[in-house]
Every structure is written in C-alpha cells, then in structure tokens.
Coordinates of C-alpha atoms in Angstrom, one line a residue:
Chain H
M1 CA -19.3 24.3 -22.5
P2 CA -15.9 25.7 -23.0
G3 CA -13.3 23.3 -23.7
L4 CA -10.1 22.5 -21.5
F5 CA -8.1 25.5 -22.7
G6 CA -11.3 28.0 -21.9
V7 CA -11.8 26.5 -18.6
L8 CA -7.7 26.8 -18.1
F9 CA -7.6 30.4 -19.7
A10 CA -10.8 31.7 -17.4
T11 CA -9.7 30.7 -14.2
A12 CA -6.1 32.0 -14.5
R13 CA -7.6 34.9 -16.3
R14 CA -10.3 35.7 -13.0
D15 CA -7.5 35.4 -10.3
L16 CA -5.2 37.9 -12.4
T17 CA -8.5 40.3 -12.5
L18 CA -8.6 40.0 -9.1
V19 CA -4.7 40.5 -8.5
W20 CA -4.9 43.1 -10.8
K21 CA -7.9 44.6 -8.8
R22 CA -5.8 44.9 -5.7
P23 CA -2.0 44.8 -6.7
G24 CA -0.4 45.3 -3.1
D25 CA -1.0 41.6 -1.9
S26 CA 1.1 40.4 -4.8
L27 CA 3.8 43.0 -4.7
N28 CA 4.4 42.0 -0.7
P29 CA 6.3 38.8 -1.5
L30 CA 8.6 40.5 -4.1
F31 CA 9.5 43.6 -1.5
F32 CA 10.3 40.5 1.1
F33 CA 12.6 39.4 -1.8
A34 CA 14.2 42.2 -2.4
M35 CA 14.8 43.4 1.5
V36 CA 16.1 39.8 2.8
A37 CA 18.7 39.7 -0.4
S38 CA 19.3 43.4 1.0
L39 CA 20.0 42.1 4.7
F40 CA 22.3 39.3 3.8
P41 CA 24.8 41.9 2.6
L42 CA 24.9 43.4 6.0
A43 CA 25.2 40.3 7.8
V44 CA 27.8 38.7 5.8
G45 CA 30.1 41.3 4.4
P46 CA 30.0 44.2 1.8
T47 CA 33.1 42.9 -0.2
P48 CA 32.9 41.8 -3.3
E49 CA 34.7 38.5 -2.9
Q50 CA 32.2 37.7 -0.5
L51 CA 29.1 38.7 -2.0
Q52 CA 30.0 36.9 -4.8
F53 CA 30.4 33.8 -3.4
A54 CA 27.4 34.3 -0.8
G55 CA 24.8 36.0 -3.8
P56 CA 23.5 33.0 -5.5
G57 CA 22.4 30.8 -2.8
V58 CA 21.2 34.0 -0.6
L59 CA 19.1 35.0 -3.5
W60 CA 17.9 31.9 -4.3
V61 CA 16.9 31.4 -0.4
A62 CA 15.3 34.8 -0.4
A63 CA 13.1 33.7 -3.7
L64 CA 12.2 30.4 -2.3
L65 CA 10.9 32.3 0.8
A66 CA 9.4 35.3 -0.9
M67 CA 7.6 32.0 -3.0
L68 CA 6.6 30.8 0.1
L69 CA 5.1 33.8 1.4
S70 CA 3.1 34.3 -1.3
L71 CA 1.6 30.5 -1.5
N72 CA -0.6 31.4 1.6
S73 CA -3.0 33.8 -0.3
L74 CA -3.3 31.1 -3.5
F75 CA -6.6 29.6 -2.4
M76 CA -7.5 31.4 1.3
S77 CA -9.5 33.9 -0.1
D78 CA -11.3 31.7 -2.6
F79 CA -11.9 29.3 0.5
E80 CA -13.1 32.0 2.5
D81 CA -15.8 33.6 0.0
G82 CA -16.8 30.1 -1.0
S83 CA -15.8 30.5 -4.6
L84 CA -13.4 27.5 -3.9
E85 CA -16.6 25.5 -3.6
Q86 CA -18.3 26.6 -6.4
L87 CA -14.9 25.3 -8.6
L88 CA -15.0 21.9 -6.8
V89 CA -18.7 21.4 -7.8
S90 CA -18.6 22.8 -11.6
P91 CA -18.3 19.9 -13.8
Q92 CA -15.4 21.2 -15.5
P93 CA -12.1 19.2 -14.6
L94 CA -10.9 20.4 -10.9
V95 CA -7.0 19.2 -12.3
V96 CA -7.6 21.8 -15.0
M97 CA -9.1 24.9 -13.0
A98 CA -6.0 24.1 -10.2
L99 CA -3.6 24.4 -12.8
G100 CA -5.2 27.3 -14.4
K101 CA -4.6 29.1 -10.4
T102 CA -1.3 27.6 -10.1
I103 CA -0.2 29.1 -13.4
A104 CA -2.0 33.0 -12.4
H105 CA 0.2 32.5 -9.1
W106 CA 3.1 32.1 -11.0
L107 CA 2.3 34.9 -13.1
T108 CA 2.0 37.0 -10.5
S109 CA 4.5 36.3 -7.6
G110 CA 7.0 34.0 -10.2
L111 CA 7.4 36.1 -12.8
P112 CA 8.2 39.6 -10.9
L113 CA 10.6 37.5 -8.9
V114 CA 12.9 36.5 -12.1
I115 CA 12.0 40.3 -13.5
L116 CA 13.4 41.8 -10.5
S117 CA 16.0 39.2 -10.1
P118 CA 19.1 40.8 -12.2
V119 CA 18.9 43.7 -10.7
M120 CA 19.4 41.7 -7.5
A121 CA 22.0 39.8 -9.2
L122 CA 24.1 43.2 -10.0
A123 CA 23.6 44.7 -6.4
F124 CA 25.5 40.7 -5.9
Q125 CA 28.2 42.1 -8.2
M126 CA 27.7 39.7 -10.5
E127 CA 28.6 39.4 -14.0
L128 CA 25.8 40.1 -16.8
E129 CA 26.1 36.6 -18.1
V130 CA 25.7 35.1 -14.6
A131 CA 22.9 37.4 -13.6
G132 CA 21.2 35.7 -17.1
V133 CA 21.8 32.1 -15.5
L134 CA 20.1 33.3 -12.3
M135 CA 16.8 34.9 -14.2
V136 CA 16.9 31.0 -16.1
T137 CA 17.5 29.1 -13.4
L138 CA 14.7 31.2 -11.1
A139 CA 12.1 31.0 -13.8
L140 CA 12.4 27.3 -14.2
G141 CA 12.5 26.8 -10.9
T142 CA 9.8 29.1 -9.3
I143 CA 7.8 27.7 -11.8
S144 CA 8.2 24.1 -9.8
L145 CA 7.8 25.8 -6.1
S146 CA 4.5 27.3 -7.4
L147 CA 3.4 24.0 -8.3
L148 CA 4.7 22.1 -5.3
G149 CA 3.5 25.0 -3.1
S150 CA -0.3 24.9 -4.9
V151 CA -0.2 21.1 -2.8
G152 CA 0.7 22.5 0.2
A153 CA -1.6 25.0 0.1
A154 CA -4.3 22.9 -0.7
L155 CA -3.5 20.6 1.9
T156 CA -3.6 23.3 4.3
V157 CA -6.4 25.6 3.4
G158 CA -9.1 26.3 5.7
L159 CA -6.5 25.1 8.7
H160 CA -6.0 28.0 11.1
R161 CA -2.5 27.6 12.2
G162 CA -1.9 27.1 8.2
T163 CA 1.2 29.5 7.7
A164 CA 3.7 27.4 9.5
L165 CA 2.5 24.3 8.5
L166 CA 2.7 25.3 5.3
S167 CA 6.3 25.8 5.2
L168 CA 7.1 22.7 6.9
L169 CA 5.7 20.6 4.2
I170 CA 6.8 22.5 1.3
L171 CA 10.8 23.5 2.3
P172 CA 11.6 19.9 2.3
L173 CA 10.1 19.0 -1.0
S174 CA 11.5 21.9 -2.7
M175 CA 15.1 20.7 -1.5
P176 CA 16.4 19.8 -5.4
V177 CA 14.8 22.9 -6.9
L178 CA 16.8 25.0 -4.4
I179 CA 20.3 22.9 -4.5
F180 CA 19.7 23.0 -8.7
G181 CA 19.4 26.0 -9.2
A182 CA 21.9 27.9 -6.5
R183 CA 24.2 25.3 -7.6
T184 CA 23.7 26.3 -11.6
V185 CA 24.1 30.0 -10.7
S186 CA 27.7 29.3 -8.3
L187 CA 29.0 27.0 -11.0
A188 CA 28.1 29.8 -13.4
A189 CA 29.7 32.4 -11.5
A190 CA 32.7 30.3 -11.2
G191 CA 32.8 30.0 -15.4
D192 CA 32.1 26.3 -15.0
A193 CA 29.9 24.5 -17.1
Y194 CA 26.2 24.9 -16.0
S195 CA 23.9 23.5 -19.0
A196 CA 23.1 20.3 -16.8
G197 CA 21.8 22.0 -13.6
I198 CA 19.5 24.3 -15.9
Y199 CA 18.2 20.8 -18.0
A200 CA 17.8 19.5 -14.6
L201 CA 15.7 22.1 -13.4
A202 CA 13.2 22.0 -16.9
A203 CA 13.2 18.6 -16.2
Y204 CA 11.7 19.0 -12.6
A205 CA 9.4 22.2 -13.8
V206 CA 7.8 19.7 -16.8
G207 CA 7.4 16.8 -14.6
A208 CA 5.9 18.9 -11.5
L209 CA 3.7 20.5 -14.2
T210 CA 2.8 17.3 -15.5
L211 CA 1.8 15.4 -12.2
V212 CA 1.2 17.9 -9.4
P213 CA -1.8 19.7 -10.6
F214 CA -3.3 15.9 -9.9
A215 CA -2.3 15.8 -6.2
T216 CA -3.6 19.5 -5.9
S217 CA -7.0 18.9 -7.0
A218 CA -7.0 15.4 -4.7
A219 CA -6.0 17.8 -1.9
L220 CA -8.5 20.2 -2.4
R221 CA -11.2 17.9 -2.7
I222 CA -9.7 16.6 0.6
S223 CA -9.7 20.0 2.2
N224 CA -13.3 20.5 1.5
S225 CA -14.7 17.4 2.1
Chain I
M1 CA -4.1 -22.0 0.0
W2 CA -5.2 -19.0 -2.3
T3 CA -8.5 -18.7 -0.9
F4 CA -7.3 -19.3 2.5
L5 CA -4.7 -16.1 1.9
K6 CA -7.9 -14.1 0.5
K7 CA -10.2 -15.1 3.5
L8 CA -6.8 -13.7 5.6
Y9 CA -6.8 -10.2 3.6
H10 CA -10.6 -9.8 3.7
Q11 CA -10.3 -10.7 7.6
L12 CA -7.3 -8.4 8.4
A13 CA -8.5 -5.5 6.6
S14 CA -11.8 -5.4 8.8
P15 CA -10.7 -3.9 12.0
P16 CA -12.3 -6.3 14.6
H17 CA -10.5 -9.4 13.2
F18 CA -7.4 -7.0 12.8
Y19 CA -7.9 -6.4 16.7
R20 CA -8.3 -10.1 17.4
L21 CA -5.6 -11.7 15.1
S22 CA -2.9 -9.0 15.5
P23 CA -1.9 -10.5 18.9
T24 CA -0.8 -13.8 17.2
F25 CA 1.1 -11.8 14.3
I26 CA 2.9 -9.4 16.7
L27 CA 4.2 -12.4 18.6
W28 CA 5.7 -14.3 15.6
L29 CA 7.1 -10.9 14.6
A30 CA 8.4 -9.6 18.1
V31 CA 10.1 -13.4 19.8
P32 CA 12.4 -14.3 16.6
G33 CA 13.0 -10.2 16.2
Y34 CA 14.1 -9.6 20.0
L35 CA 16.0 -12.8 19.6
L36 CA 17.9 -11.7 16.4
I37 CA 18.5 -8.3 18.1
L38 CA 19.8 -10.0 21.3
Y39 CA 22.2 -12.3 19.0
G40 CA 23.3 -9.7 16.8
T41 CA 24.0 -7.0 19.0
I42 CA 26.0 -9.3 21.1
A43 CA 28.0 -11.3 18.9
G44 CA 28.3 -7.9 16.7
L45 CA 29.4 -5.4 19.4
V46 CA 31.9 -7.9 21.5
Y47 CA 32.5 -10.8 19.5
A48 CA 33.0 -9.8 15.9
P49 CA 36.3 -8.9 14.9
V50 CA 37.7 -5.2 14.4
D51 CA 38.1 -4.0 10.9
I52 CA 41.5 -3.3 10.3
V53 CA 41.1 0.5 8.7
Q54 CA 38.3 2.0 10.8
G55 CA 38.9 -0.1 14.0
E56 CA 36.3 -0.7 16.5
R57 CA 34.1 2.4 15.1
F58 CA 33.1 0.1 12.6
R59 CA 30.5 -1.6 15.4
M60 CA 28.4 1.1 14.6
I61 CA 27.1 -0.5 11.5
Y62 CA 25.1 -2.7 13.8
V63 CA 22.7 0.2 14.4
H64 CA 23.2 2.2 11.7
V65 CA 22.5 0.0 8.8
P66 CA 19.0 -1.5 10.2
A67 CA 18.2 1.9 11.4
A68 CA 18.7 3.8 8.2
Y69 CA 16.9 0.9 6.2
L70 CA 14.0 0.8 8.4
S71 CA 13.5 4.6 7.9
M72 CA 13.0 4.2 4.3
M73 CA 10.9 1.1 4.8
A74 CA 8.7 3.3 7.4
Y75 CA 8.0 6.0 4.9
M76 CA 7.4 3.8 2.3
I77 CA 4.8 1.7 4.4
M78 CA 3.4 4.9 5.1
A79 CA 3.1 6.1 1.5
I80 CA 1.7 2.9 0.1
A81 CA -0.2 2.3 2.5
G82 CA -1.9 5.7 2.6
G83 CA -2.3 5.3 -1.4
I84 CA -4.0 2.4 -0.6
G85 CA -6.5 3.9 1.9
L86 CA -7.0 6.6 -0.5
I87 CA -7.9 4.5 -3.4
W88 CA -9.8 1.6 -1.8
R89 CA -10.9 3.2 1.3
L90 CA -9.3 1.1 3.7
K91 CA -9.7 2.2 7.1
L92 CA -7.2 -0.2 8.4
A93 CA -4.7 1.4 5.8
H94 CA -4.7 4.6 7.1
A95 CA -4.4 3.1 10.9
V96 CA -1.4 1.8 9.5
A97 CA 0.0 4.8 7.6
A98 CA -0.5 7.0 10.9
S99 CA 1.4 3.9 13.4
A100 CA 4.3 4.0 10.9
A101 CA 4.8 7.8 11.0
P102 CA 6.1 7.8 14.8
I103 CA 8.4 4.7 14.4
G104 CA 9.6 5.6 10.9
M105 CA 10.4 9.0 12.4
A106 CA 12.6 7.2 15.7
F107 CA 14.5 5.2 13.4
T108 CA 15.5 7.9 11.2
F109 CA 16.4 10.0 14.1
L110 CA 18.6 6.7 15.7
A111 CA 20.4 6.3 12.1
L112 CA 21.3 10.2 11.8
A113 CA 22.7 10.5 15.3
T114 CA 24.8 6.8 14.8
G115 CA 25.7 8.1 11.4
S116 CA 26.8 11.5 12.7
I117 CA 28.6 10.3 15.9
W118 CA 30.3 7.6 13.5
G119 CA 31.2 10.5 10.9
A120 CA 32.6 12.1 13.9
S121 CA 35.6 10.0 14.5
T122 CA 35.8 8.5 11.1
W123 CA 35.6 11.4 8.7
G124 CA 36.4 13.8 11.1
T125 CA 33.2 15.9 10.9
W126 CA 29.5 15.7 12.8
W127 CA 27.9 16.5 9.7
E128 CA 28.8 16.7 5.8
W129 CA 26.6 18.5 3.5
A130 CA 27.7 17.3 0.3
D131 CA 26.7 14.0 0.9
P132 CA 23.3 12.9 -0.9
R133 CA 22.8 10.1 2.2
L134 CA 22.8 12.6 4.9
M135 CA 20.9 15.1 3.1
S136 CA 18.2 12.6 1.6
E137 CA 18.1 10.7 5.3
L138 CA 17.4 14.5 6.9
V139 CA 15.0 15.5 4.3
L140 CA 13.3 12.4 5.2
L141 CA 13.2 13.1 9.1
F142 CA 11.7 16.6 7.7
L143 CA 9.1 14.8 5.9
F144 CA 8.2 12.8 8.8
I145 CA 7.8 16.1 10.6
G146 CA 5.8 17.3 8.3
Y147 CA 3.3 14.2 7.8
M148 CA 2.9 14.0 11.2
A149 CA 2.3 17.9 12.1
L150 CA -0.2 17.9 9.2
R151 CA -1.8 14.9 11.3
G152 CA -1.9 16.7 14.0
A153 CA -3.5 19.9 12.5
I154 CA -6.3 18.2 11.0
D155 CA -9.3 17.3 13.7
D156 CA -11.1 15.1 11.9
T157 CA -9.5 11.9 11.4
T158 CA -11.0 11.2 7.9
R159 CA -9.6 14.3 6.5
A160 CA -5.8 14.1 8.3
D161 CA -6.2 10.6 6.9
K162 CA -6.1 11.4 3.2
A163 CA -4.4 14.9 3.3
S164 CA -1.4 13.1 4.8
A165 CA -1.5 10.2 2.6
V166 CA -1.3 12.8 -0.6
L167 CA 1.8 14.4 1.7
A168 CA 3.4 10.8 1.9
M169 CA 2.8 10.1 -1.6
V170 CA 4.1 13.5 -3.2
G171 CA 7.3 12.7 -1.1
A172 CA 7.8 9.6 -2.2
V173 CA 8.2 10.7 -5.7
N174 CA 10.2 13.5 -4.5
I175 CA 12.7 11.3 -2.8
P176 CA 15.0 9.7 -5.2
I177 CA 15.1 13.3 -7.0
I178 CA 16.5 14.7 -3.7
H179 CA 19.0 11.9 -3.5
Y180 CA 20.2 12.3 -6.7
S181 CA 20.1 16.2 -6.8
V182 CA 22.7 15.9 -3.7
E183 CA 24.3 13.4 -5.7
W184 CA 25.6 15.9 -8.0
W185 CA 27.7 17.0 -5.5
T186 CA 30.8 14.7 -4.9
S187 CA 29.8 11.9 -2.5
L188 CA 31.3 11.2 0.9
H189 CA 29.9 8.5 2.1
Q190 CA 31.2 5.2 1.7
G191 CA 29.3 2.9 -0.9
S192 CA 26.7 0.1 0.3
T193 CA 28.9 -2.7 2.4
L194 CA 26.4 -5.6 2.0
L195 CA 25.5 -4.8 -1.7
K196 CA 28.5 -4.4 -4.1
E197 CA 29.7 -5.9 -7.3
G198 CA 31.0 -9.4 -7.0
G199 CA 29.5 -10.3 -3.5
S200 CA 29.3 -8.6 -0.1
G201 CA 32.2 -6.6 1.1
M202 CA 31.9 -8.0 4.3
Q203 CA 33.8 -11.3 3.7
D204 CA 34.3 -12.4 7.7
T205 CA 31.1 -14.4 8.6
A206 CA 32.1 -13.5 12.3
Q207 CA 31.1 -10.0 11.3
L208 CA 28.6 -10.6 8.3
Y209 CA 26.2 -12.8 10.4
P210 CA 25.5 -10.4 13.4
L211 CA 24.5 -7.9 11.1
L212 CA 22.3 -10.1 9.2
A213 CA 20.6 -10.8 12.2
V214 CA 20.3 -7.3 13.1
I215 CA 18.7 -6.2 9.8
F216 CA 16.3 -8.7 10.2
G217 CA 15.6 -8.7 13.8
F218 CA 14.6 -5.0 13.6
T219 CA 12.5 -5.5 10.5
F220 CA 10.7 -8.2 12.4
A221 CA 10.6 -6.0 15.9
F222 CA 9.8 -3.1 13.3
G223 CA 6.8 -5.1 12.1
A224 CA 5.8 -6.1 15.7
M225 CA 5.6 -2.2 16.7
L226 CA 3.9 -1.3 14.0
L227 CA 1.2 -3.8 14.9
R228 CA 1.0 -3.0 17.8
R229 CA 0.4 0.4 17.3
A230 CA -1.6 0.0 14.8
R231 CA -3.9 -2.3 17.2
T232 CA -4.1 0.7 19.5
E233 CA -4.7 2.9 16.8
V234 CA -8.1 0.9 15.7
L235 CA -9.0 1.0 19.1
I236 CA -9.0 4.6 19.3
R237 CA -10.5 5.0 15.8
E238 CA -13.4 2.9 16.5
R239 CA -14.3 3.9 19.9
R240 CA -17.6 4.3 18.9
T241 CA -18.6 1.3 17.3
R242 CA -20.4 -1.6 18.9
W243 CA -17.4 -4.0 18.9
V244 CA -15.0 -1.9 20.9
K245 CA -18.0 -1.6 23.7
E246 CA -18.5 -5.0 23.5
L247 CA -14.8 -5.8 23.7
V248 CA -14.5 -2.9 26.6
L249 CA -17.3 -4.5 28.5
S250 CA -16.6 -7.7 28.1
N251 CA -13.1 -7.1 29.6
E252 CA -13.6 -5.1 32.1
G253 CA -11.0 -2.8 31.5
D254 CA -8.1 -5.3 30.9
L255 CA -7.3 -5.3 27.0

C-alpha cells in the first residue's frame, strides 16, 4: 500500500489530470474574477484615486466570490459518478484524500487567481509593491478559502439546492480572511506597515491546513451515509 | 449523590424519560425566570436612577446585555450539544441543538436591534462596521441562518443533525478569530460594564440589581424555552416509536 504522501499525491494528481483534460471548467472562475473586478470601476468611478481607494477591497471580494463559484465542483462530479464512494470505502485515511483534493482545488482555482492578480492590481492603479502584497495575501488567503470551502462543499454535496446554501455556509466563515487580506493591501497602499496582516493570514492558513481536513472528511462521511 | 446524578443523566438522555421529566425542569426554570424578568424590567426601566452620561438611553442595557450574552450562550450550547451528539451519538443532544438554533437567532437579532437603536442615539450611527462586537454578533446571526438553512435543506433528520453539528463546531472555532480580526480595526463599542478591573463599573445597586436580575431571568427563561422546544422536537423525532403512540392514545390528543 502506498504511504500517506503517496495517497496525497495520487489524489491530487487525479484531480489535476481531470482538470487538465477539461481546462474550460477551471478557467470560468478566473474569468469571473476578471469580469467582476472590471465591473467595479464602471460602478464606482474611473478616476485613479477612486480606483486606488476601492482596489484592495474590490479585488479581494471578487477573488472570494470566484473561489466560492469554483467550490461547487469540488466534490460534485465525484459524487455523481460514484468515485467519491470509492474514496470513502478505500482503506486509506479519508483526511489525507480530502486534503489532496483540496490541494488540487487550490492549484486549479486559487493559484490562477494569484497569478492573474498583479495584472488586475495594475489595472486598479496600484503600485508594484502593493501588487506584490496583494499577490502574497491572495496566495495565503485562497489556501484558507479553499480549505474552508471544502467543508462547505462536503456538507452540501448531493443536495439539489446546494449552490446558494454553500455561499450561506462559507461566507460568514471566510470573513476573517477577507478582513486581513483586504486590510493588509489597503495598509500597504497607504504606505503603512502591513506585515502583521500577512502573519495573521499565514497563521490562519496553517491552522486551517491542520484542522479543516478532519472536518471535511467527517462531513464527507456524513453526506454519503 | 453521585449515583443519583448518574441515574438522572442516563434517564434524561433517553427520550421518553426526558419527555416525562422535562415539565418539572421547565416549571422550575420558568417561574423564577419570568419573576426575575418582571422585577428586573420594572425596576430597571422605571425605578433605576438615570445615568449621568447617557441619560435615559442607558436603560437599553436591561434588554441588550442579556440578549447579547444569551445569543453567544445559545451558539455554544448548539455547538457543544452537536458535538456530544456526534461523538456519543446521543439522540437527545441533537434535539437540543436543533432547538437552540431558532432561540439563539432570535436573541442575536434582539441584541443587534437594541444595540443599533441605542447606537443611533448615543454614537450617532445605526451601525458601525469597525466594531468587533457588532461584527461578531452579525456573523453570529449569519452562522445561525446558515445552520438553519443547512438543517432545512437536508431531508434525512440523522444526516441533518450530523452535518449541522460539524458546521456549528467549525463556526465555534471561527467566532473568536472573527472577533479578533475585527478588533484589529479600532474599537468603538464601550468596554464591559459589569466585568471591569477593580470591581463592577456599575456602582449604584439600584441600577446593578435589576441588570443582574434580567441576566439571570433571561437565562432561566432561555433554559425553559430550550427545554420546551426540545420536548416538542423529541416528540416529532420519536413519532414512530411505541412510547409516543402509547402517550397519544392514553391522552386522547391532550399532550
């Protein structure tokens, strides 16, 4: 039998291969992020001051919504074709497999957002250093969001009216990530010290990485009982 | 004493015994609870001396503080009962968790509403986003809404119980983090009135006693409401069992 890292790697690789075969699905949230972020200047106003003021918050909310949008598919297709049950009955620890799937989810939905974010930051008239801070906060924040979202996705998998419910469950829980993320970028944009927020985001991500897979695997077992 | 408590615990954990014994507990909670609320509200809203700084507005504290404290208490009961139900598979614990949610949501709403009305006249604003307590309370409301939405979306009661218990526990871990994440901003909410360093901030006993009375009164009343709901919940959940059928037949519909 493969070791724990073998299981983690195999689960993640399987999901990544599936995404690779149908890249369109995982690109949709990315386009969604870009479009929502482009809507705000139209609504808020196009002057550089307005954009600089609204930028951190807008980009963070857009990223949060894009992550939320991508979460639906985390366990859905596996649930529909029965491979989720195969994972549940397999002798390998479900915690590790849930973590593997979440890692694959972050790589296909969180990481593209992080890579795209400097471009959007420049569109919002941010300075290069601030764009870097945005990238770092998004990288740490989307890890937490992927993990938190995996609990919600596991709880609502197989429910027909899952989409709206998933948002209802996840959005309140993701508030600290949003606060720390957007606030840190705002502080950086204003020229203040911003490292505390990055540390807090990192701490949150590490804490979530440690604890959340257990909740996710418990939720998966409950949803499929 | 210990054997008595142990016996009581085991009896209470079984639905028929809980159903049979709970009216006594409800009575013992409800009577002192509502008497304390009656005394606290009359003494607090009518007779307590006016606050020097805040004037008559301070009387909002007699509803706001108990409601805010019970909203958090209800969430903790919901999460702990859910955890007990999940770990020890106690059916009654899930019934208690399910009953705590709507009451907790009502108290959360009450705390937000009274706080908002008080804030409008004292701070000059109905809502202050940068305040940790306001935000935590709002998130608490959202968590209650999400919890009840998840319960409502799952048809199978056993599955709904377990799934919502996981959600409640994840939320319970997150609430302190949410609180401190907002505290990172500057706080506008005044500090705790009762629990201050160097004794209570409320020196006048004519103000303090009614507040203590409503806090304990609300708590007892909450316990009575919780047990009353849990009783009904147990009856609904056990509707296919023999003891409920016998109960219904023996009472001819008069429960």
